[in-house]
Short mmCIF file of N, CA and C in Angstrom, two decimals:
data_model
loop_
_atom_site.label_atom_id
_atom_site.label_comp_id
_atom_site.label_asym_id
_atom_site.label_seq_id
_atom_site.Cartn_x
_atom_site.Cartn_y
_atom_site.Cartn_z
N MET A 82 71.30 285.25 75.46
CA MET A 82 71.74 284.24 75.31
C MET A 82 73.26 284.42 74.39
N ASN A 83 74.76 283.64 74.22
CA ASN A 83 74.90 284.46 72.84
C ASN A 83 74.24 283.49 71.91
N ALA A 84 75.39 283.31 70.12
CA ALA A 84 74.79 282.90 69.60
C ALA A 84 74.54 281.32 69.96
N ILE A 85 76.33 281.08 69.76
CA ILE A 85 75.87 279.65 70.55
C ILE A 85 75.79 278.46 70.72
N LEU A 86 74.84 279.59 72.41
CA LEU A 86 74.18 279.41 73.35
C LEU A 86 72.86 278.58 72.86
N ASP A 87 72.48 279.79 72.00
CA ASP A 87 71.16 279.35 71.23
C ASP A 87 70.77 278.35 70.32
N GLN A 88 72.05 278.42 69.87
CA GLN A 88 71.89 276.93 68.93
C GLN A 88 72.43 275.72 69.25
N ALA A 89 72.26 276.28 70.26
CA ALA A 89 73.29 274.44 71.68
C ALA A 89 71.42 274.36 72.36
N ALA A 90 70.78 275.14 73.01
CA ALA A 90 69.54 275.14 73.01
C ALA A 90 68.73 274.56 72.48
N MET A 91 68.72 274.85 70.71
CA MET A 91 67.55 274.20 69.64
C MET A 91 68.06 272.87 69.52
N HIS A 92 69.40 272.59 69.87
CA HIS A 92 69.95 271.07 69.15
C HIS A 92 69.63 270.34 70.32
N TRP A 93 69.42 270.74 71.65
CA TRP A 93 70.12 269.46 73.09
C TRP A 93 69.60 268.26 73.00
N THR A 94 67.72 268.55 73.14
CA THR A 94 67.31 267.60 73.08
C THR A 94 67.40 266.81 72.19
N HIS A 95 68.47 266.94 71.14
CA HIS A 95 68.51 265.56 70.45
C HIS A 95 69.72 265.25 71.13
N ILE A 96 71.17 266.53 71.30
CA ILE A 96 72.17 265.62 71.49
C ILE A 96 72.46 264.95 73.27
N ALA A 97 71.74 265.77 74.21
CA ALA A 97 71.69 265.09 75.13
C ALA A 97 71.33 263.74 75.87
N PRO A 98 70.80 263.28 75.34
CA PRO A 98 71.30 261.52 74.97
C PRO A 98 72.77 260.58 74.89
N LEU A 99 73.12 261.01 73.33
CA LEU A 99 74.58 260.86 73.38
C LEU A 99 74.77 261.24 74.43
N LEU A 100 75.07 261.84 75.01
CA LEU A 100 76.46 262.63 75.93
C LEU A 100 75.78 262.11 77.06
N SER A 101 74.94 261.65 77.36
CA SER A 101 74.71 260.92 79.01
C SER A 101 75.64 259.72 79.25
N GLU A 102 75.74 259.72 80.59
CA GLU A 102 75.90 258.39 80.75
C GLU A 102 75.54 257.40 80.53
N PRO A 103 75.69 255.60 79.98
CA PRO A 103 74.08 255.23 80.29
C PRO A 103 74.08 254.03 81.32
N GLU A 104 72.45 254.07 81.23
CA GLU A 104 71.89 253.20 82.53
C GLU A 104 71.78 252.42 82.80
N ASN A 105 71.64 250.89 82.19
CA ASN A 105 71.91 250.32 80.92
C ASN A 105 72.08 249.83 80.27
N GLU A 106 72.28 248.13 80.33
CA GLU A 106 72.81 248.01 78.88
C GLU A 106 72.31 248.41 77.90
N ALA A 107 71.28 248.16 77.57
CA ALA A 107 70.21 248.88 76.69
C ALA A 107 70.73 249.80 76.13
N ASP A 108 70.86 250.89 77.34
CA ASP A 108 71.59 252.36 77.11
C ASP A 108 72.81 252.15 76.21
N TYR A 109 73.64 251.31 77.25
CA TYR A 109 74.95 251.41 76.44
C TYR A 109 75.10 251.04 74.98
N ASP A 110 74.30 249.57 75.19
CA ASP A 110 74.67 249.40 72.71
C ASP A 110 73.93 250.11 72.41
N ALA A 111 72.55 251.40 72.32
CA ALA A 111 72.27 252.41 71.86
C ALA A 111 73.53 253.52 71.17
N LYS A 112 74.57 253.52 72.46
CA LYS A 112 75.62 254.39 72.20
C LYS A 112 76.62 253.91 71.27
N VAL A 113 76.88 252.61 71.79
CA VAL A 113 77.87 252.38 70.32
C VAL A 113 77.41 251.31 68.66
N GLU A 114 75.84 251.45 68.83
CA GLU A 114 75.74 251.66 67.58
C GLU A 114 75.95 253.26 67.10
N ALA A 115 75.12 253.84 67.89
CA ALA A 115 75.73 255.20 67.68
C ALA A 115 77.24 256.30 67.07
N LEU A 116 78.30 255.39 67.63
CA LEU A 116 79.65 255.80 68.06
C LEU A 116 79.18 254.41 66.72
N ASP A 117 79.30 253.80 65.44
CA ASP A 117 79.60 253.11 65.18
C ASP A 117 79.27 253.93 63.95
N GLU A 118 77.79 254.16 64.01
CA GLU A 118 77.21 255.52 62.42
C GLU A 118 78.17 256.34 62.19
N LEU A 119 78.37 257.19 63.99
CA LEU A 119 78.74 258.15 63.82
C LEU A 119 81.25 258.18 62.77
N LEU A 120 81.23 256.99 62.99
CA LEU A 120 82.82 257.19 62.83
C LEU A 120 82.43 256.27 61.71
N ASP A 121 81.53 255.66 61.23
CA ASP A 121 81.21 255.91 59.99
C ASP A 121 81.18 257.13 58.88
N MET A 122 80.05 257.71 58.94
CA MET A 122 80.26 259.27 58.72
C MET A 122 81.54 259.30 58.72
N VAL A 123 82.07 260.15 59.41
CA VAL A 123 83.44 260.63 60.54
C VAL A 123 85.11 259.75 59.21
N GLY A 124 85.39 259.13 59.83
CA GLY A 124 85.86 257.84 58.97
C GLY A 124 87.03 258.55 60.29
N ASP A 125 88.17 258.58 58.75
CA ASP A 125 89.37 259.45 59.50
C ASP A 125 89.86 260.90 59.42
N ASP A 126 89.23 261.42 59.02
CA ASP A 126 89.11 263.37 59.05
C ASP A 126 88.71 263.95 60.12
N GLU A 127 89.72 264.44 60.69
CA GLU A 127 89.17 264.95 62.64
C GLU A 127 88.94 265.72 62.06
N ASP A 128 89.53 266.67 60.95
CA ASP A 128 87.85 267.49 60.69
C ASP A 128 86.56 267.99 61.17
N HIS A 129 86.56 266.57 60.40
CA HIS A 129 85.29 266.81 60.64
C HIS A 129 84.16 266.71 61.42
N PRO A 130 83.02 267.37 61.27
CA PRO A 130 82.32 268.15 62.20
C PRO A 130 81.57 267.72 63.22
N LEU A 131 81.66 265.82 63.22
CA LEU A 131 81.34 265.34 63.91
C LEU A 131 82.79 264.73 65.11
N ALA A 132 84.00 264.69 64.03
CA ALA A 132 85.03 264.15 65.17
C ALA A 132 85.03 264.39 66.48
N GLY A 133 84.85 265.48 66.93
CA GLY A 133 84.68 265.66 68.68
C GLY A 133 82.75 265.18 68.82
N LEU A 134 82.51 265.19 68.54
CA LEU A 134 80.68 263.99 69.26
C LEU A 134 80.91 262.41 69.47
N ALA A 135 82.26 262.08 68.29
CA ALA A 135 82.83 260.77 68.09
C ALA A 135 83.82 260.35 69.62
N ALA A 136 84.56 261.09 69.58
CA ALA A 136 85.35 261.27 70.52
C ALA A 136 84.88 261.12 71.99
N ARG A 137 83.82 262.18 71.77
CA ARG A 137 82.96 261.87 73.47
C ARG A 137 82.62 261.03 73.42
N LEU A 138 81.62 260.91 72.75
CA LEU A 138 81.08 259.61 72.67
C LEU A 138 82.09 258.12 72.94
N GLY A 139 82.92 258.12 72.59
CA GLY A 139 83.56 257.66 72.51
C GLY A 139 84.14 256.87 74.27
N ASP A 140 84.64 258.97 74.92
CA ASP A 140 85.01 258.79 75.99
C ASP A 140 84.36 257.87 77.17
N ILE A 141 82.26 258.00 76.78
CA ILE A 141 81.21 258.00 77.34
C ILE A 141 81.33 256.31 77.53
N ILE A 142 81.73 255.51 76.66
CA ILE A 142 81.95 255.22 75.95
C ILE A 142 83.09 253.67 76.61
N GLU A 143 83.85 254.81 76.95
CA GLU A 143 84.90 253.61 77.72
C GLU A 143 85.08 253.89 79.49
N ALA A 144 84.10 254.86 79.16
CA ALA A 144 84.48 254.36 80.92
C ALA A 144 82.86 253.87 81.58
N TYR A 145 81.89 254.13 80.80
CA TYR A 145 81.17 252.97 81.47
C TYR A 145 81.74 251.20 81.52
N ASP A 146 82.71 251.10 80.36
CA ASP A 146 83.31 249.85 80.42
C ASP A 146 84.34 249.26 81.04
N GLU A 147 85.34 250.99 81.69
CA GLU A 147 85.82 250.76 82.56
C GLU A 147 85.18 250.19 83.90
N GLU A 148 84.19 250.81 84.67
CA GLU A 148 84.02 250.46 85.82
C GLU A 148 82.89 249.08 85.70
N HIS A 149 82.16 248.26 84.38
CA HIS A 149 80.65 247.66 84.07
C HIS A 149 81.11 246.51 83.55
N ARG A 150 82.89 246.67 82.92
CA ARG A 150 83.40 245.17 82.58
C ARG A 150 85.38 245.84 82.67
N PRO A 151 85.68 245.85 83.80
CA PRO A 151 86.76 245.86 83.63
C PRO A 151 87.91 244.55 83.14
N MET A 152 88.39 245.10 82.93
CA MET A 152 89.84 243.56 82.26
C MET A 152 90.09 243.41 83.55
N PRO A 153 89.86 240.91 82.91
CA PRO A 153 90.37 240.66 83.53
C PRO A 153 92.30 240.83 84.73
N ALA A 154 92.66 240.73 85.27
CA ALA A 154 93.80 240.43 85.49
C ALA A 154 94.72 239.41 84.85
N ALA A 155 95.36 239.08 83.78
CA ALA A 155 95.81 238.40 83.14
C ALA A 155 97.52 238.32 82.99
N SER A 156 98.32 237.66 82.91
CA SER A 156 99.86 237.67 83.06
C SER A 156 100.25 238.14 81.72
N SER A 157 101.58 237.67 81.62
CA SER A 157 102.00 237.91 79.68
C SER A 157 102.43 236.95 79.48
N VAL A 158 102.23 235.95 80.01
CA VAL A 158 102.73 234.98 79.99
C VAL A 158 101.31 234.32 79.39
N ASP A 159 99.88 234.92 79.12
CA ASP A 159 98.66 234.45 79.40
C ASP A 159 98.27 235.26 77.77
N VAL A 160 98.60 236.16 77.82
CA VAL A 160 98.56 237.02 76.50
C VAL A 160 99.38 236.52 75.83
N LEU A 161 100.18 236.69 75.96
CA LEU A 161 101.21 235.91 74.62
C LEU A 161 100.43 234.53 74.08
N ARG A 162 100.16 234.12 75.08
CA ARG A 162 99.21 232.19 74.90
C ARG A 162 98.06 233.28 73.69
N TYR A 163 97.62 233.55 74.47
CA TYR A 163 96.19 234.21 74.10
C TYR A 163 96.57 235.05 72.20
N LEU A 164 97.68 235.57 71.89
CA LEU A 164 97.70 236.07 70.61
C LEU A 164 98.36 235.13 70.18
N MET A 165 99.38 234.43 70.23
CA MET A 165 99.77 233.19 69.75
C MET A 165 98.47 232.20 68.84
N GLU A 166 97.83 231.32 69.72
CA GLU A 166 96.59 230.72 69.86
C GLU A 166 95.36 232.09 68.67
N GLU A 167 95.01 232.66 68.70
CA GLU A 167 94.64 233.83 67.74
C GLU A 167 95.05 234.07 65.97
N HIS A 168 96.70 234.03 66.42
CA HIS A 168 97.54 234.50 64.92
C HIS A 168 97.77 233.19 64.30
N GLY A 169 97.56 231.68 64.91
CA GLY A 169 98.48 231.01 63.92
C GLY A 169 99.38 230.51 64.32
N VAL A 170 100.21 231.42 65.65
CA VAL A 170 101.35 231.00 65.84
C VAL A 170 101.84 230.26 66.84
N THR A 171 103.12 228.73 66.14
CA THR A 171 103.48 227.71 67.53
C THR A 171 104.77 228.83 67.66
N GLN A 172 105.84 227.38 68.82
CA GLN A 172 106.47 228.59 69.28
C GLN A 172 108.19 228.04 68.59
N SER A 173 107.45 228.03 67.72
CA SER A 173 109.09 227.90 67.42
C SER A 173 108.54 229.07 65.71
N ASN A 174 107.42 229.31 65.66
CA ASN A 174 107.60 230.70 65.13
C ASN A 174 107.39 232.10 65.74
N LEU A 175 108.74 232.24 67.29
CA LEU A 175 108.24 233.63 67.04
C LEU A 175 109.63 233.86 67.49
N PRO A 176 110.36 233.82 66.25
CA PRO A 176 111.90 234.98 66.77
C PRO A 176 112.42 236.07 67.35
N GLU A 177 111.09 236.92 67.64
CA GLU A 177 110.86 237.94 69.01
C GLU A 177 111.19 238.05 69.74
N VAL A 178 111.20 236.19 69.93
CA VAL A 178 111.57 236.31 72.01
C VAL A 178 112.81 235.18 71.89
N GLY A 179 112.96 234.61 70.65
CA GLY A 179 114.31 233.41 70.77
C GLY A 179 113.90 232.26 69.94
N PRO A 180 114.48 231.33 70.51
CA PRO A 180 114.75 230.07 69.67
C PRO A 180 113.28 229.34 70.72
N GLN A 181 112.85 227.72 69.60
CA GLN A 181 111.65 227.95 70.47
C GLN A 181 112.10 227.37 71.43
N PRO A 182 113.31 226.28 72.54
CA PRO A 182 113.65 226.60 74.24
C PRO A 182 113.51 228.03 75.05
N VAL A 183 113.20 228.72 74.55
CA VAL A 183 113.47 230.09 75.47
C VAL A 183 111.26 230.81 75.08
N VAL A 184 110.82 230.04 74.29
CA VAL A 184 109.61 230.46 73.91
C VAL A 184 108.71 229.29 75.03
N SER A 185 109.18 228.42 74.84
CA SER A 185 108.69 227.10 75.92
C SER A 185 109.11 227.72 77.57
N ALA A 186 109.90 228.24 77.64
CA ALA A 186 110.34 228.73 78.89
C ALA A 186 110.12 229.13 79.51
N ILE A 187 109.70 230.43 78.85
CA ILE A 187 108.74 231.16 79.08
C ILE A 187 106.73 231.45 79.44
N LEU A 188 107.20 230.07 78.53
CA LEU A 188 105.28 229.94 78.55
C LEU A 188 105.38 229.07 80.01
N ALA A 189 106.21 228.43 79.97
CA ALA A 189 106.13 227.82 81.48
C ALA A 189 106.67 228.58 82.70
N GLY A 190 106.89 229.64 82.66
CA GLY A 190 106.36 230.41 83.47
C GLY A 190 108.46 230.62 84.09
N LYS A 191 109.42 230.31 83.57
CA LYS A 191 110.60 229.86 83.63
C LYS A 191 111.32 230.63 83.38
N ARG A 192 111.13 231.24 82.81
CA ARG A 192 111.68 232.76 82.27
C ARG A 192 110.74 234.31 82.29
N SER A 193 111.19 234.81 82.47
CA SER A 193 110.01 236.28 82.01
C SER A 193 110.28 236.99 81.04
N LEU A 194 109.74 236.98 80.04
CA LEU A 194 110.04 238.79 78.71
C LEU A 194 110.63 239.42 78.98
N ASN A 195 111.97 239.79 78.46
CA ASN A 195 112.41 240.87 78.83
C ASN A 195 111.89 242.34 77.79
N TRP A 196 113.19 243.55 77.71
CA TRP A 196 112.13 244.78 77.37
C TRP A 196 111.99 244.31 75.47
N ARG A 197 113.08 244.13 75.15
CA ARG A 197 113.10 243.82 73.60
C ARG A 197 111.50 243.40 73.26
N GLN A 198 111.76 241.67 74.11
CA GLN A 198 111.11 240.79 73.71
C GLN A 198 109.49 241.56 73.44
N VAL A 199 109.63 242.41 74.59
CA VAL A 199 107.79 242.82 74.72
C VAL A 199 108.19 243.36 73.80
N CYS A 200 109.02 244.77 73.42
CA CYS A 200 108.83 245.43 72.62
C CYS A 200 108.84 245.12 70.49
N GLU A 201 108.90 244.11 70.83
CA GLU A 201 109.49 243.37 69.26
C GLU A 201 107.81 242.54 69.12
N LEU A 202 107.80 241.62 70.37
CA LEU A 202 106.02 241.49 69.87
C LEU A 202 104.71 241.99 70.03
N SER A 203 104.87 243.32 71.13
CA SER A 203 104.33 244.46 70.92
C SER A 203 104.23 245.38 68.60
N GLU A 204 105.17 245.16 68.15
CA GLU A 204 105.03 245.57 66.72
C GLU A 204 104.36 244.15 66.31
N ARG A 205 104.43 242.74 66.52
CA ARG A 205 104.18 242.33 65.02
C ARG A 205 102.93 241.52 66.17
N PHE A 206 102.46 242.22 67.07
CA PHE A 206 101.07 241.70 66.74
C PHE A 206 99.68 242.64 66.88
N GLY A 207 101.05 243.94 67.25
CA GLY A 207 100.09 245.34 67.00
C GLY A 207 99.19 245.85 68.33
N VAL A 208 99.35 245.20 69.44
CA VAL A 208 99.79 245.58 70.36
C VAL A 208 100.05 246.64 72.07
N PRO A 209 99.67 247.41 72.07
CA PRO A 209 100.73 248.00 73.28
C PRO A 209 101.22 247.76 74.08
N THR A 210 102.39 248.04 74.60
CA THR A 210 103.49 247.25 75.93
C THR A 210 103.10 247.04 76.44
N ASP A 211 101.98 247.81 77.09
CA ASP A 211 101.29 247.02 78.23
C ASP A 211 100.52 246.10 78.26
N VAL A 212 100.28 245.38 77.09
CA VAL A 212 99.48 244.70 77.40
C VAL A 212 100.32 243.03 78.18
N PHE A 213 101.91 243.22 77.96
CA PHE A 213 102.54 242.88 78.36
C PHE A 213 102.92 241.99 80.38
N LYS A 214 102.29 243.14 80.79
CA LYS A 214 102.67 244.20 82.23
C LYS A 214 101.99 243.28 83.03
N GLU A 215 102.90 242.67 83.97
CA GLU A 215 102.64 242.05 85.02
C GLU A 215 100.96 242.73 85.88
N ARG A 216 100.19 241.63 85.66
CA ARG A 216 99.67 242.87 86.15
C ARG A 216 99.13 242.19 87.52
N ARG A 217 99.02 242.67 88.97
CA ARG A 217 98.71 241.56 89.90
C ARG A 217 97.15 242.35 90.90
N ARG A 218 96.68 240.23 91.18
CA ARG A 218 95.31 240.37 91.92
C ARG A 218 95.25 241.11 92.84
N LEU A 219 94.41 241.82 93.05
CA LEU A 219 93.80 242.59 94.27
C LEU A 219 93.56 241.77 96.08
N ARG A 220 93.87 241.74 96.35
CA ARG A 220 93.80 240.85 97.91
C ARG A 220 92.80 241.12 98.98
N THR A 221 91.64 240.45 98.86
CA THR A 221 91.11 241.23 100.06
C THR A 221 91.28 240.77 101.43
N ILE A 222 91.60 242.12 102.46
CA ILE A 222 92.50 241.62 103.83
C ILE A 222 91.15 241.78 104.89
N MET A 223 91.11 240.80 104.87
CA MET A 223 90.23 240.50 106.24
C MET A 223 90.55 240.30 108.06
#
């Protein structure tokens, strides 16, 4: 066996639990807590020896979230309403969208956000443009 595998074999019993998929909510919570601790140690240092472990653990947690906690379908209007509420923004305080009547029409479903508006809202609220993508609800065919 080469030296790298020898080292891995020596430490595997300690590392394996971090790299396994969560089997339940308690296991998930433990992995989230471990990731938080890892991120405190690693910080923004991409060259930190544990940066790869933090990234892999993040991937495992994300996969669990996608399978067990899927994001609900939300329209771009729902997202805009949420962001406005979270940031205490009124209809008249959204120059990225336009004057208050335009914002009102969008919130009422009479108009849609255009790409320019989506890009500016994305920048203002620090969210990806994808959050404004219309999500279609899946229908069950019987």
